[in-house]
Amino acid sequence: MDYSQLSDFEINRMVGDIIFKGLWACKPETSGNNTNKWYYGNADTTFEPLNHLP
């Protein structure tokens, strides 16, 4: 995902998800800003499985 293409609203919504829902990108398989292999979901996977970032 190229974050430079996102609007302020889209970025703020993702930050809100992280703060209020406990959702974050985790388990990076690569370093840097390549998020194709990052996951989005609750850190406690007992709630639901992690999904790839949209």
mmCIF file of N, CA and C in Angstrom:
data_model
loop_
_atom_site.group_PDB
_atom_site.id
_atom_site.type_symbol
_atom_site.label_atom_id
_atom_site.label_comp_id
_atom_site.label_asym_id
_atom_site.label_seq_id
_atom_site.Cartn_x
_atom_site.Cartn_y
_atom_site.Cartn_z
ATOM 1 N N MET A 1 0.839 -1.168 0.000
ATOM 2 C CA MET A 1 0.000 0.000 0.000
ATOM 3 C C MET A 1 0.889 1.237 0.000
ATOM 4 N N ASP A 2 0.579 2.158 -0.875
ATOM 5 C CA ASP A 2 1.326 3.408 -0.950
ATOM 6 C C ASP A 2 0.582 4.454 -0.127
ATOM 7 N N TYR A 3 1.074 4.722 1.072
ATOM 8 C CA TYR A 3 0.383 5.641 1.966
ATOM 9 C C TYR A 3 0.321 7.056 1.417
ATOM 10 N N SER A 4 1.202 7.402 0.494
ATOM 11 C CA SER A 4 1.167 8.752 -0.063
ATOM 12 C C SER A 4 -0.077 8.968 -0.917
ATOM 13 N N GLN A 5 -0.744 7.897 -1.324
ATOM 14 C CA GLN A 5 -1.945 8.003 -2.141
ATOM 15 C C GLN A 5 -3.219 8.092 -1.301
ATOM 16 N N LEU A 6 -3.115 7.919 0.016
ATOM 17 C CA LEU A 6 -4.290 7.951 0.883
ATOM 18 C C LEU A 6 -4.656 9.384 1.250
ATOM 19 N N SER A 7 -5.962 9.613 1.443
ATOM 20 C CA SER A 7 -6.408 10.924 1.909
ATOM 21 C C SER A 7 -6.189 11.027 3.416
ATOM 22 N N ASP A 8 -6.271 12.246 3.931
ATOM 23 C CA ASP A 8 -6.137 12.437 5.381
ATOM 24 C C ASP A 8 -7.197 11.640 6.125
ATOM 25 N N PHE A 9 -8.418 11.616 5.582
ATOM 26 C CA PHE A 9 -9.500 10.879 6.241
ATOM 27 C C PHE A 9 -9.171 9.395 6.340
ATOM 28 N N GLU A 10 -8.665 8.817 5.255
ATOM 29 C CA GLU A 10 -8.333 7.387 5.263
ATOM 30 C C GLU A 10 -7.230 7.077 6.275
ATOM 31 N N ILE A 11 -6.239 7.929 6.351
ATOM 32 C CA ILE A 11 -5.158 7.725 7.325
ATOM 33 C C ILE A 11 -5.699 7.857 8.740
ATOM 34 N N ASN A 12 -6.514 8.887 8.982
ATOM 35 C CA ASN A 12 -7.080 9.084 10.317
ATOM 36 C C ASN A 12 -7.978 7.923 10.714
ATOM 37 N N ARG A 13 -8.713 7.363 9.771
ATOM 38 C CA ARG A 13 -9.577 6.214 10.072
ATOM 39 C C ARG A 13 -8.738 5.014 10.488
ATOM 40 N N MET A 14 -7.640 4.778 9.794
ATOM 41 C CA MET A 14 -6.772 3.653 10.149
ATOM 42 C C MET A 14 -6.145 3.870 11.524
ATOM 43 N N VAL A 15 -5.735 5.101 11.817
ATOM 44 C CA VAL A 15 -5.174 5.404 13.136
ATOM 45 C C VAL A 15 -6.240 5.212 14.208
ATOM 46 N N GLY A 16 -7.473 5.638 13.924
ATOM 47 C CA GLY A 16 -8.568 5.439 14.873
ATOM 48 C C GLY A 16 -8.814 3.970 15.148
ATOM 49 N N ASP A 17 -8.746 3.136 14.117
ATOM 50 C CA ASP A 17 -8.902 1.690 14.309
ATOM 51 C C ASP A 17 -7.833 1.160 15.253
ATOM 52 N N ILE A 18 -6.621 1.643 15.085
ATOM 53 C CA ILE A 18 -5.521 1.187 15.936
ATOM 54 C C ILE A 18 -5.772 1.589 17.385
ATOM 55 N N ILE A 19 -6.197 2.833 17.585
ATOM 56 C CA ILE A 19 -6.369 3.344 18.944
ATOM 57 C C ILE A 19 -7.593 2.739 19.623
ATOM 58 N N PHE A 20 -8.730 2.754 18.946
ATOM 59 C CA PHE A 20 -9.988 2.407 19.605
ATOM 60 C C PHE A 20 -10.356 0.935 19.505
ATOM 61 N N LYS A 21 -9.872 0.245 18.483
ATOM 62 C CA LYS A 21 -10.244 -1.156 18.301
ATOM 63 C C LYS A 21 -9.095 -2.110 18.577
ATOM 64 N N GLY A 22 -7.926 -1.584 18.842
ATOM 65 C CA GLY A 22 -6.783 -2.455 19.093
ATOM 66 C C GLY A 22 -6.302 -3.162 17.843
ATOM 67 N N LEU A 23 -6.501 -2.539 16.692
ATOM 68 C CA LEU A 23 -6.079 -3.141 15.432
ATOM 69 C C LEU A 23 -4.777 -2.504 14.988
ATOM 70 N N TRP A 24 -3.879 -3.313 14.534
ATOM 71 C CA TRP A 24 -2.618 -2.775 14.045
ATOM 72 C C TRP A 24 -1.967 -3.733 13.079
ATOM 73 N N ALA A 25 -1.010 -3.188 12.339
ATOM 74 C CA ALA A 25 -0.204 -4.026 11.461
ATOM 75 C C ALA A 25 0.802 -4.749 12.332
ATOM 76 N N CYS A 26 0.886 -6.031 12.198
ATOM 77 C CA CYS A 26 1.818 -6.778 13.024
ATOM 78 C C CYS A 26 2.380 -7.935 12.212
ATOM 79 N N LYS A 27 3.345 -8.610 12.776
ATOM 80 C CA LYS A 27 4.038 -9.712 12.123
ATOM 81 C C LYS A 27 4.617 -9.307 10.768
ATOM 82 N N PRO A 28 5.416 -8.247 10.705
ATOM 83 C CA PRO A 28 6.012 -7.899 9.414
ATOM 84 C C PRO A 28 6.993 -8.974 8.974
ATOM 85 N N GLU A 29 6.897 -9.340 7.716
ATOM 86 C CA GLU A 29 7.821 -10.336 7.170
ATOM 87 C C GLU A 29 9.019 -9.669 6.527
ATOM 88 N N THR A 30 8.902 -8.392 6.251
ATOM 89 C CA THR A 30 10.002 -7.660 5.634
ATOM 90 C C THR A 30 10.159 -6.333 6.346
ATOM 91 N N SER A 31 11.336 -5.749 6.277
ATOM 92 C CA SER A 31 11.542 -4.436 6.876
ATOM 93 C C SER A 31 11.148 -3.359 5.880
ATOM 94 N N GLY A 32 11.049 -2.154 6.361
ATOM 95 C CA GLY A 32 10.716 -1.037 5.500
ATOM 96 C C GLY A 32 9.223 -0.809 5.406
ATOM 97 N N ASN A 33 8.816 -0.048 4.409
ATOM 98 C CA ASN A 33 7.420 0.338 4.269
ATOM 99 C C ASN A 33 6.637 -0.547 3.316
ATOM 100 N N ASN A 34 7.196 -1.679 2.911
ATOM 101 C CA ASN A 34 6.464 -2.597 2.045
ATOM 102 C C ASN A 34 5.458 -3.353 2.892
ATOM 103 N N THR A 35 4.185 -2.949 2.814
ATOM 104 C CA THR A 35 3.162 -3.543 3.678
ATOM 105 C C THR A 35 2.424 -4.695 3.018
ATOM 106 N N ASN A 36 2.855 -5.126 1.845
ATOM 107 C CA ASN A 36 2.162 -6.230 1.177
ATOM 108 C C ASN A 36 2.177 -7.495 2.011
ATOM 109 N N LYS A 37 3.150 -7.622 2.906
ATOM 110 C CA LYS A 37 3.250 -8.834 3.716
ATOM 111 C C LYS A 37 2.958 -8.557 5.185
ATOM 112 N N TRP A 38 2.398 -7.384 5.484
ATOM 113 C CA TRP A 38 2.014 -7.078 6.855
ATOM 114 C C TRP A 38 0.570 -7.512 7.058
ATOM 115 N N TYR A 39 0.196 -7.681 8.300
ATOM 116 C CA TYR A 39 -1.153 -8.129 8.623
ATOM 117 C C TYR A 39 -1.870 -7.072 9.434
ATOM 118 N N TYR A 40 -3.186 -7.082 9.301
ATOM 119 C CA TYR A 40 -4.034 -6.122 9.992
ATOM 120 C C TYR A 40 -5.011 -6.904 10.835
ATOM 121 N N GLY A 41 -5.027 -6.656 12.114
ATOM 122 C CA GLY A 41 -5.969 -7.361 12.964
ATOM 123 C C GLY A 41 -5.626 -7.188 14.420
ATOM 124 N N ASN A 42 -6.451 -7.768 15.274
ATOM 125 C CA ASN A 42 -6.212 -7.666 16.704
ATOM 126 C C ASN A 42 -5.000 -8.496 17.062
ATOM 127 N N ALA A 43 -4.179 -7.974 17.945
ATOM 128 C CA ALA A 43 -2.967 -8.701 18.331
ATOM 129 C C ALA A 43 -3.314 -10.018 19.002
ATOM 130 N N ASP A 44 -4.484 -10.084 19.635
ATOM 131 C CA ASP A 44 -4.942 -11.326 20.260
ATOM 132 C C ASP A 44 -5.724 -12.106 19.214
ATOM 133 N N THR A 45 -5.094 -13.060 18.572
ATOM 134 C CA THR A 45 -5.717 -13.783 17.462
ATOM 135 C C THR A 45 -6.797 -14.744 17.920
ATOM 136 N N THR A 46 -7.076 -14.823 19.236
ATOM 137 C CA THR A 46 -8.187 -15.663 19.682
ATOM 138 C C THR A 46 -9.517 -15.038 19.285
ATOM 139 N N PHE A 47 -9.523 -13.710 19.014
ATOM 140 C CA PHE A 47 -10.757 -13.053 18.609
ATOM 141 C C PHE A 47 -11.085 -13.336 17.151
ATOM 142 N N GLU A 48 -10.121 -13.195 16.301
ATOM 143 C CA GLU A 48 -10.313 -13.421 14.875
ATOM 144 C C GLU A 48 -8.945 -13.516 14.219
ATOM 145 N N PRO A 49 -8.868 -14.181 13.089
ATOM 146 C CA PRO A 49 -7.563 -14.310 12.424
ATOM 147 C C PRO A 49 -7.099 -12.974 11.860
ATOM 148 N N LEU A 50 -5.808 -12.858 11.681
ATOM 149 C CA LEU A 50 -5.244 -11.650 11.092
ATOM 150 C C LEU A 50 -5.489 -11.646 9.595
ATOM 151 N N ASN A 51 -5.676 -10.465 9.040
ATOM 152 C CA ASN A 51 -5.902 -10.300 7.612
ATOM 153 C C ASN A 51 -4.784 -9.455 7.028
ATOM 154 N N HIS A 52 -4.547 -9.629 5.729
ATOM 155 C CA HIS A 52 -3.582 -8.764 5.050
ATOM 156 C C HIS A 52 -4.119 -7.348 5.050
ATOM 157 N N LEU A 53 -3.224 -6.373 5.089
ATOM 158 C CA LEU A 53 -3.645 -4.981 5.021
ATOM 159 C C LEU A 53 -4.402 -4.730 3.728
ATOM 160 N N PRO A 54 -5.440 -3.882 3.784
ATOM 161 C CA PRO A 54 -6.212 -3.581 2.555
ATOM 162 C C PRO A 54 -5.401 -2.753 1.586
#
